[in-house]
Coordinates of C-alpha atoms and ligand atoms in Angstrom, one line a residue:
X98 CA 1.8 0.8 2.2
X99 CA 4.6 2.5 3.7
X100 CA 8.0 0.4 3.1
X101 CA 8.5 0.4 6.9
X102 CA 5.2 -1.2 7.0
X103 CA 6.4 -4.0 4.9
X104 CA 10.2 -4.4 6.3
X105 CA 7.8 -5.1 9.4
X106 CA 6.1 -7.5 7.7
X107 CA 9.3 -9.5 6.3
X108 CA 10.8 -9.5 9.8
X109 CA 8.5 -11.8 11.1
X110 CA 8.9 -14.2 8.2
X111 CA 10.7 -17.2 8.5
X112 CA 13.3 -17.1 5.4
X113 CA 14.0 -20.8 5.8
X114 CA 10.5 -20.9 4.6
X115 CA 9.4 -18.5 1.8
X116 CA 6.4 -19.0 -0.3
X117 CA 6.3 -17.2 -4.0
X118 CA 2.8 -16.4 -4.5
X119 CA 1.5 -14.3 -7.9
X120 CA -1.9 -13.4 -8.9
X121 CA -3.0 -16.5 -11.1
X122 CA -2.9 -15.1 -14.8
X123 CA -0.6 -13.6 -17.1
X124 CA 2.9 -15.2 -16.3
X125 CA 1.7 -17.2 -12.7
X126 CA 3.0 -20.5 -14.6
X127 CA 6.7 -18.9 -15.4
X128 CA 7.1 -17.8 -11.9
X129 CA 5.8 -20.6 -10.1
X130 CA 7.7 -23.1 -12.5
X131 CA 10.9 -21.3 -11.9
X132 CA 10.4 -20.7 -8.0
X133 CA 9.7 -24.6 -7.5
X134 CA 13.2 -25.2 -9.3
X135 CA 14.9 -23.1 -6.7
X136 CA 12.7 -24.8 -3.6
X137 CA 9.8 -22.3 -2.7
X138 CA 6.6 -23.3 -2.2
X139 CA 4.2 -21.6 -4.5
X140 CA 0.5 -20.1 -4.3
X141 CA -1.3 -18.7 -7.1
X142 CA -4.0 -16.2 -6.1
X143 CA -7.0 -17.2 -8.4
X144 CA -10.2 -15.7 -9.6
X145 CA -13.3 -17.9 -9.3
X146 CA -13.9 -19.1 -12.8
X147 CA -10.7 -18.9 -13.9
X148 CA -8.8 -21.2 -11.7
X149 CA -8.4 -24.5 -13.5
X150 CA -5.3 -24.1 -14.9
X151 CA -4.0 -23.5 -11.7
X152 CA -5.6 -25.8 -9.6
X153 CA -5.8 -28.4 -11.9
X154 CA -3.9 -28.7 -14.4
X155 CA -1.0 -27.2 -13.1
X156 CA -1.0 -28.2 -9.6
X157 CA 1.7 -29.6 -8.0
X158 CA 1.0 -33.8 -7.7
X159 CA 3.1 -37.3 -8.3
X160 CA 6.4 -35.3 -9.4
X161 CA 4.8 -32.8 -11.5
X162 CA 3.4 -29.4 -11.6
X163 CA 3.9 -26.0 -10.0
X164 CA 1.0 -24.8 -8.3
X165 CA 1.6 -26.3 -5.0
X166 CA -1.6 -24.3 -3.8
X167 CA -4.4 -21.9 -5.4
X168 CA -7.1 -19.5 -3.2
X169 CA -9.9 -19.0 -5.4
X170 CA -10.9 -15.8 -4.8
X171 CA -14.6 -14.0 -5.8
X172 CA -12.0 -11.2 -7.6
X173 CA -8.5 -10.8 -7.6
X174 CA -8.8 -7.5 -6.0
X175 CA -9.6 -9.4 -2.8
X176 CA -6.0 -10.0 -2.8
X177 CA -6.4 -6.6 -0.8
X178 CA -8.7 -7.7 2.2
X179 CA -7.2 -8.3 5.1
X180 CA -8.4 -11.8 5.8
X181 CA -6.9 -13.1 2.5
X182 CA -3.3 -11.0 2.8
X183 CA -3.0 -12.4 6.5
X184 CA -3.3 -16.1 4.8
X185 CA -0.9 -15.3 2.6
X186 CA 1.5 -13.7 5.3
X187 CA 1.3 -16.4 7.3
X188 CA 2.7 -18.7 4.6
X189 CA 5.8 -16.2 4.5
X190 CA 4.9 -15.2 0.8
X191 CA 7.0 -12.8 -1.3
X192 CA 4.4 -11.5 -3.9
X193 CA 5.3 -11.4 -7.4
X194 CA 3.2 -8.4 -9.9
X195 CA 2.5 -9.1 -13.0
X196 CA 0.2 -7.1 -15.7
X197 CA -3.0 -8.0 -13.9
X198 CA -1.8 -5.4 -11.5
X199 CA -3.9 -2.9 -13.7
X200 CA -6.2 -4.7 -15.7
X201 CA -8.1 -6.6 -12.6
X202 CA -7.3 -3.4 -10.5
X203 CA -8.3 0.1 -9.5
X204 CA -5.5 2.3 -10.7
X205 CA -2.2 1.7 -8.1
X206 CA -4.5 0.0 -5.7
X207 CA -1.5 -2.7 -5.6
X208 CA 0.5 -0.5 -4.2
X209 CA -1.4 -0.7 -0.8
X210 CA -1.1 -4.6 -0.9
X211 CA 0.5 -5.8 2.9
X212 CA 3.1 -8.5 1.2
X213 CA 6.4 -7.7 0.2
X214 CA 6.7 -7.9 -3.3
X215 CA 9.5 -8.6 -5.3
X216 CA 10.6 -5.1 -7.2
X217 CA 9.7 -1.8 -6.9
X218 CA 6.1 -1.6 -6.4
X219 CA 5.9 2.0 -7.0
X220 CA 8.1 2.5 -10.3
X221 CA 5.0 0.4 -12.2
X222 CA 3.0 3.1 -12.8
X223 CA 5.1 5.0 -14.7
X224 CA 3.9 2.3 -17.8
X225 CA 1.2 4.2 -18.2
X226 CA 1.0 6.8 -20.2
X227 CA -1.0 9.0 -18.5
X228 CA 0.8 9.2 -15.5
X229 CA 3.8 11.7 -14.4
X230 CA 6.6 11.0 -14.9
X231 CA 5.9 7.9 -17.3
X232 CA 7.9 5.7 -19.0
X233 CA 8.8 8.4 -21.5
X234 CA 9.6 10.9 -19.0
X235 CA 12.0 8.5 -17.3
X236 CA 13.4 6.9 -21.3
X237 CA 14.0 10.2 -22.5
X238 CA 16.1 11.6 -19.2
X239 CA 18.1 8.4 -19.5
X240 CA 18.7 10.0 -23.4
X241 CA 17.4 6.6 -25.2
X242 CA 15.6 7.5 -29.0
X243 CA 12.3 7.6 -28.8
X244 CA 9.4 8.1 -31.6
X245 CA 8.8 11.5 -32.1
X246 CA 5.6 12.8 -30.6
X247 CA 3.3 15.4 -32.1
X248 CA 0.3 17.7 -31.5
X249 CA -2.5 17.2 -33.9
X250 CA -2.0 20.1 -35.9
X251 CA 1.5 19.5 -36.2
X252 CA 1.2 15.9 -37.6
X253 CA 3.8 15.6 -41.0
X254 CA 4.4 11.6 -41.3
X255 CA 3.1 8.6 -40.7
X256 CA 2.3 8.3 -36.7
X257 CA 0.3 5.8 -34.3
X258 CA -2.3 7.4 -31.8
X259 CA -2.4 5.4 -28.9
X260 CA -5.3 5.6 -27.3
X261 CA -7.3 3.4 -24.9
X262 CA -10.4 1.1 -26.3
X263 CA -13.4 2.9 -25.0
X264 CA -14.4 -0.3 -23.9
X265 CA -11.7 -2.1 -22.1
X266 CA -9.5 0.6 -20.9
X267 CA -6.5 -1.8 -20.4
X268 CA -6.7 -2.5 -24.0
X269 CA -5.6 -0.9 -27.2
X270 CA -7.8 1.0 -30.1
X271 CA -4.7 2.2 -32.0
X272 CA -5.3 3.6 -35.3
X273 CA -3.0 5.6 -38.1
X274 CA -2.9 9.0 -39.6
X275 CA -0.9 11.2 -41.8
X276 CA -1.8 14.6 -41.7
X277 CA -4.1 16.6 -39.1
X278 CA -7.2 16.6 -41.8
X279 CA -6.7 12.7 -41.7
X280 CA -6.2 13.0 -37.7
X281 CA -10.0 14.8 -37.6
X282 CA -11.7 12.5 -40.2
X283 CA -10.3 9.6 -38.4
X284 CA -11.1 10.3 -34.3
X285 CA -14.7 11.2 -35.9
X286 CA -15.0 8.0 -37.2
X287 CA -14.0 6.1 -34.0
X288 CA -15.6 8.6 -31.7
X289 CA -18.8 8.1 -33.5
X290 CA -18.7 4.2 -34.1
X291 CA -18.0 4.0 -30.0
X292 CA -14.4 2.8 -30.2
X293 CA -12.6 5.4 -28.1
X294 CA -14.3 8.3 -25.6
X295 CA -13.7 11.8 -26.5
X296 CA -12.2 12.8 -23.6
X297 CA -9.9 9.8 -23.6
X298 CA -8.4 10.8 -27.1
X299 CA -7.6 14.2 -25.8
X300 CA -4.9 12.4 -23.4
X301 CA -3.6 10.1 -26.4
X302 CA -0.6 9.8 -27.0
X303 CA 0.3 10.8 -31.0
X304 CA 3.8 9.3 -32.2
X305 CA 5.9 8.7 -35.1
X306 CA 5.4 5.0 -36.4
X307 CA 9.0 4.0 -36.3
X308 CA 9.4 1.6 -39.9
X309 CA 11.7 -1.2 -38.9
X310 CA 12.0 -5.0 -37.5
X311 CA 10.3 -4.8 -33.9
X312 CA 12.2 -6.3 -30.8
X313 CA 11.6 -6.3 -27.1
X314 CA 14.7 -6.7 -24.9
X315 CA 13.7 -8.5 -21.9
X316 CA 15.9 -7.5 -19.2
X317 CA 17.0 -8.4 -15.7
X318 CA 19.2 -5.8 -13.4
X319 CA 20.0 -7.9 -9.8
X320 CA 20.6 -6.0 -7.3
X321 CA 22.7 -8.5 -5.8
X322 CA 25.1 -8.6 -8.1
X323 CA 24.5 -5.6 -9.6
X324 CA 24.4 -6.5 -13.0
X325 CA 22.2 -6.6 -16.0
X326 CA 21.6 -9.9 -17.6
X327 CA 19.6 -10.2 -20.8
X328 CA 16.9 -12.8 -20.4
X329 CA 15.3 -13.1 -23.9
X330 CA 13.9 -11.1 -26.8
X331 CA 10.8 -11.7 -28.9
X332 CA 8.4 -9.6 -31.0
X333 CA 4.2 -9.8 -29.8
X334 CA 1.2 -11.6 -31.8
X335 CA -1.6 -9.2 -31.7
X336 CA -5.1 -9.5 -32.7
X337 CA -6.2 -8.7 -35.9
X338 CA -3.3 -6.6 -37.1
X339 CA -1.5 -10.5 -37.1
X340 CA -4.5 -11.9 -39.4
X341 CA -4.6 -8.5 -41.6
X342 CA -0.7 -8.7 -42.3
X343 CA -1.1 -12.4 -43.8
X344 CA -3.6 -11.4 -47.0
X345 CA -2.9 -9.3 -50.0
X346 CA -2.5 -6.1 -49.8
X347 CA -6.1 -5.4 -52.2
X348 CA -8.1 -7.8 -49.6
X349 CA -6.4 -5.4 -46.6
X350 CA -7.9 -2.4 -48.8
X351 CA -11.1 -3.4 -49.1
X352 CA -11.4 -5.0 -45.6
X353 CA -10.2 -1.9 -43.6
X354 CA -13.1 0.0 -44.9
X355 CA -15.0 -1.6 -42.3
X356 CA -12.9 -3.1 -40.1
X357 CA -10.4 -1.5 -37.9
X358 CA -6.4 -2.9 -37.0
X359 CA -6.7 -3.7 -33.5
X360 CA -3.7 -4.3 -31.6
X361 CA -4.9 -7.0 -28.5
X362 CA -1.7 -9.0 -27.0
X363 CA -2.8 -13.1 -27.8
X364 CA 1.2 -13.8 -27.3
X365 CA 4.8 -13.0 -28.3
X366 CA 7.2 -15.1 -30.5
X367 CA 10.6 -15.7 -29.2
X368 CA 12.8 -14.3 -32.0
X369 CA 17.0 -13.5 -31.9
X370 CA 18.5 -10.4 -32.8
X371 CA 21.6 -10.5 -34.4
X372 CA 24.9 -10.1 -32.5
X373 CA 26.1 -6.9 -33.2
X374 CA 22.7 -5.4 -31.9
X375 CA 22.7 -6.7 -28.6
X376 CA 25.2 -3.8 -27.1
X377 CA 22.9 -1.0 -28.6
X378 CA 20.3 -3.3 -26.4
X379 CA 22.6 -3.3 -22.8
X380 CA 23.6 0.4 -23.7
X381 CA 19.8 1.4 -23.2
X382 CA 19.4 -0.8 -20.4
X383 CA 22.6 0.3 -18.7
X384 CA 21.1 3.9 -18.9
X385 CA 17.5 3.2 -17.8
X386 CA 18.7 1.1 -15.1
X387 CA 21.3 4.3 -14.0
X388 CA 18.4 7.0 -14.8
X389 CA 16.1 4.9 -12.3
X390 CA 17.9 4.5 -9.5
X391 CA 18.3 8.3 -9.6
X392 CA 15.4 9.7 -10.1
X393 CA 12.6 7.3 -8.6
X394 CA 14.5 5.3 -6.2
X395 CA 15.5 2.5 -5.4
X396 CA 14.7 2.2 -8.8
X397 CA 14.4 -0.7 -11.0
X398 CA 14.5 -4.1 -9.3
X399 CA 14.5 -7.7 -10.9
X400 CA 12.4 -7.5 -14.7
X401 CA 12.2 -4.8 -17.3
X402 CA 12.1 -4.3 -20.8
X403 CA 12.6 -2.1 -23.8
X404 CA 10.6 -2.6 -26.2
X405 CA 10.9 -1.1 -29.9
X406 CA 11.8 -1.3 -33.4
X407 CA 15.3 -1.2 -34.9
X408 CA 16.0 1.0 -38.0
X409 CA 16.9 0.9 -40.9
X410 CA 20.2 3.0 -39.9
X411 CA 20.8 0.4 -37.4
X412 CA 19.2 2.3 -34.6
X413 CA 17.2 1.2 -31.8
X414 CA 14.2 3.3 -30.9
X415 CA 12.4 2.3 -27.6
X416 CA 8.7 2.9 -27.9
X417 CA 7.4 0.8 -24.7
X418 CA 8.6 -0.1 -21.9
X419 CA 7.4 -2.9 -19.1
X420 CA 8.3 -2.1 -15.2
X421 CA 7.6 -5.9 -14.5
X422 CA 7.5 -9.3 -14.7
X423 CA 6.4 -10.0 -18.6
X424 CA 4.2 -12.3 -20.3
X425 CA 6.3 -14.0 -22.4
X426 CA 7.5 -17.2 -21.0
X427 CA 8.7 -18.2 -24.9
X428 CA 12.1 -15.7 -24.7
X429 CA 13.4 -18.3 -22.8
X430 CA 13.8 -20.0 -25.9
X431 CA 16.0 -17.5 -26.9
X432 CA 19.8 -18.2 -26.6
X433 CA 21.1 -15.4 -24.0
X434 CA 20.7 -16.8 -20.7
X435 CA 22.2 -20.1 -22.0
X436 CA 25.3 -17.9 -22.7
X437 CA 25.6 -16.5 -19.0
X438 CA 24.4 -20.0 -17.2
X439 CA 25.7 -23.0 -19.9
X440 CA 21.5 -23.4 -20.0
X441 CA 18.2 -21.5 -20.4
X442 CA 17.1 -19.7 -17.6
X443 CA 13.2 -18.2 -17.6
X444 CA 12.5 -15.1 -15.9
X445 CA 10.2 -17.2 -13.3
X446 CA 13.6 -19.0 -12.7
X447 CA 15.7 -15.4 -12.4
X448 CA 13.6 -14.1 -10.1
X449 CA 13.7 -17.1 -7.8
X450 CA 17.4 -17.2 -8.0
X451 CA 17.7 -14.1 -6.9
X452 CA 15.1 -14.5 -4.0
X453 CA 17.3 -17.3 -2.8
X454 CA 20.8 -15.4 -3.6
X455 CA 19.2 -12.1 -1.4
X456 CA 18.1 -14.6 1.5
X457 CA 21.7 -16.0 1.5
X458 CA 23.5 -12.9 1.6
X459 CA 21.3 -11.6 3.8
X460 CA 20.0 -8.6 1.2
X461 CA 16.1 -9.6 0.9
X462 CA 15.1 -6.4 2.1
X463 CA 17.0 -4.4 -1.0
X464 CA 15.0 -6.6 -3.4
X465 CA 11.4 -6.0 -1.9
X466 CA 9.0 -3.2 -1.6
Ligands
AMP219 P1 2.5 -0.5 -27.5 O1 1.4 -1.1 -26.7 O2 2.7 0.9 -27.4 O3 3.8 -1.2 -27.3 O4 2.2 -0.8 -29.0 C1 1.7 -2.0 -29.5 C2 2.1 -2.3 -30.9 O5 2.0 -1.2 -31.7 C3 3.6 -2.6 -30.9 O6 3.8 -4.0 -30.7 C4 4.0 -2.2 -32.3 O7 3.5 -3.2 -33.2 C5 3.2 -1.0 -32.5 N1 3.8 0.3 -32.2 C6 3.6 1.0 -31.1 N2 4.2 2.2 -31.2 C7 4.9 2.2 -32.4 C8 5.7 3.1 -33.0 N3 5.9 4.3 -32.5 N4 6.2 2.8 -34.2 C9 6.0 1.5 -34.7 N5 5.2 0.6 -34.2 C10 4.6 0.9 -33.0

């Protein structure tokens, strides 16, 4: 979907009377909640089966709620037929991607959605690691630390391979080595038990495990104002490594003989850093944001984050990085938008602020794509 395509489709929209719509999943209850407080009506795309807490206990009734509508699809990826984007078009909606994007999705098959959608539609991508340029393509020409990556054979500390479950592909089977030997004995082992493909592993990614205290920055750049606010920053729960950290260390001996550390997302916990880390934070983001809007233009738009681990020497060392909105309604609990607004601000609500600021000021087509 070409972007003349969609300026097309935003012309015949009536501004006065913009719906937010988001796939229903993953942060549909952030961005609905936050549109609502800024006076958009809201529709949350849903997936048969999976549409209760949309259009139930979410819905919009008697004062409370969100949802003010849900269309239960068969699959999400009906999103894409024509009869189901025209509903949504005729309701004015500015479309708002979230994760689901992939994980209920043929690869970039979002991009070809007829909505306009709220960021840059074709910088999300580059989150995978498989794709050129990625995220550490784009991190390491903005000149932000990044773990150090290796070939097999040159492996000489402690590093992660990230590789894709062989299973669900949008999910993690992440596992350690130390040395190339330990590299061979190890993708063996998986290979063989029928936890990652062959072919798969020859595309991991093999990377220094960074020791320190983990922190994603949660970032928003406006385009409006052309600024870049920090919204929140927490650290993930992930299943089992969560349970496996909370027994002795003999019991996690024993037990990883036969059971692997898996790495699935169940949630984040909103946690602070302290003060004098924030700037190393906004430093990286100041650079991503300036790298972006040079080389994959019009670059970033709305949510990102920089996700990592802080060193011991006090460094920050980025090794993710989300293009989007993020699933992790709790960093509102953290204090940084309460600094910048006297009181917390969700990204569901940032978003919608700047919706309504880019109407206003007539600039809805710079924050679209
Ligand atoms: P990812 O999906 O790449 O963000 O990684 C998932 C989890 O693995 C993170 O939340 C961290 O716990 C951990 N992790 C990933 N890469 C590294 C790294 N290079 N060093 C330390 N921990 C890492």
């Amino acid at each position: 979907m070409d972007k003349e395509k969609i300026t097309e489709i935003l012309q015949g929209y009536d501004k006065k009377d913009i719906t937010i719509g988001t796939l229903g999943g993953h942060s549909a209850l952030d961005i609905c909640s936050g549109a609502k407080k800024h006076n958009f009506r809201t529709i949350a795309v849903c997936q048969r089966g999976r549409e209760k807490t949309y259009a139930q206990h979410y819905k919009t009734r008697n004062k409370k709620g969100c949802i003010d509508e849900s269309l239960v699809l068969e699959r999400f990826s009906d999103i894409l037929k024509e009869e189901n984007t025209k509903i949504l078009q005729k309701k004015n909606t500015i479309f708002i991607e979230s994760r689901y994007a992939w994980v209920y999705f043929e690869r970039n098959a979002m991009e070809s959605l007829a909505l306009p959608i709220f960021g840059n539609r074709w910088l999300l991508k580059a989150e995978e690691r498989d794709e050129r340029p990625n995220q550490y393509d784009f991190l390491k020409r903005a000149n932000i630390r990044i773990p150090e990556h290796f070939k097999p054979e040159d492996i000489d500390r402690l590093c992660i391979v990230k590789a894709p479950e062989a299973e669900r592909g949008y999910e993690r089977a992440f596992f350690f080595v130390k040395s190339y030997e330990d590299y061979v004995e190890k993708v063996a082992m998986m290979v063989k038990n029928g936890k990652v493909k062959e072919e798969e592993l020859r595309k991991a990614v093999i990377e220094e495990y960074v020791l320190g205290a983990q922190i994603n920055f949660n970032f928003f750049y406006s385009v409006v104002n052309d600024e870049i606010e920090l919204m929140g920053t927490d650290t993930r729960r992930q299943t089992n490594i969560d349970g496996i950290i909370r027994i002795p260390a003999d019991e996690q001996i024993e037990l990883l003989k036969h059971e692997r550390a898996s790495y699935i997302e169940t949630g984040h916990i909103a946690c602070t850093v302290k003060e004098s880390l924030l700037e190393k934070g906004f430093d990286a983001a100041e650079k991503f944001v300036t790298t972006l809007k040079k080389e994959a233009s019009p670059g970033i738009i709305g949510p990102f984050a920089l996700q990592g681990a802080i060193t011991p020497e006090n460094e920050l060392v980025v090794f993710d990085v989300s293009l989007r909105m993020p699933g992790s309604p709790g960093i509102k609990a953290t204090p940084y938008t309460e600094y910048l607004y006297g009181k917390p601000v969700s990204m569901g609500e940032r978003i919608a602020m700047e919706i309504r600021d880019a109407i206003e000021q007539n600039m809805l087509e710079d924050v679209i794509s």
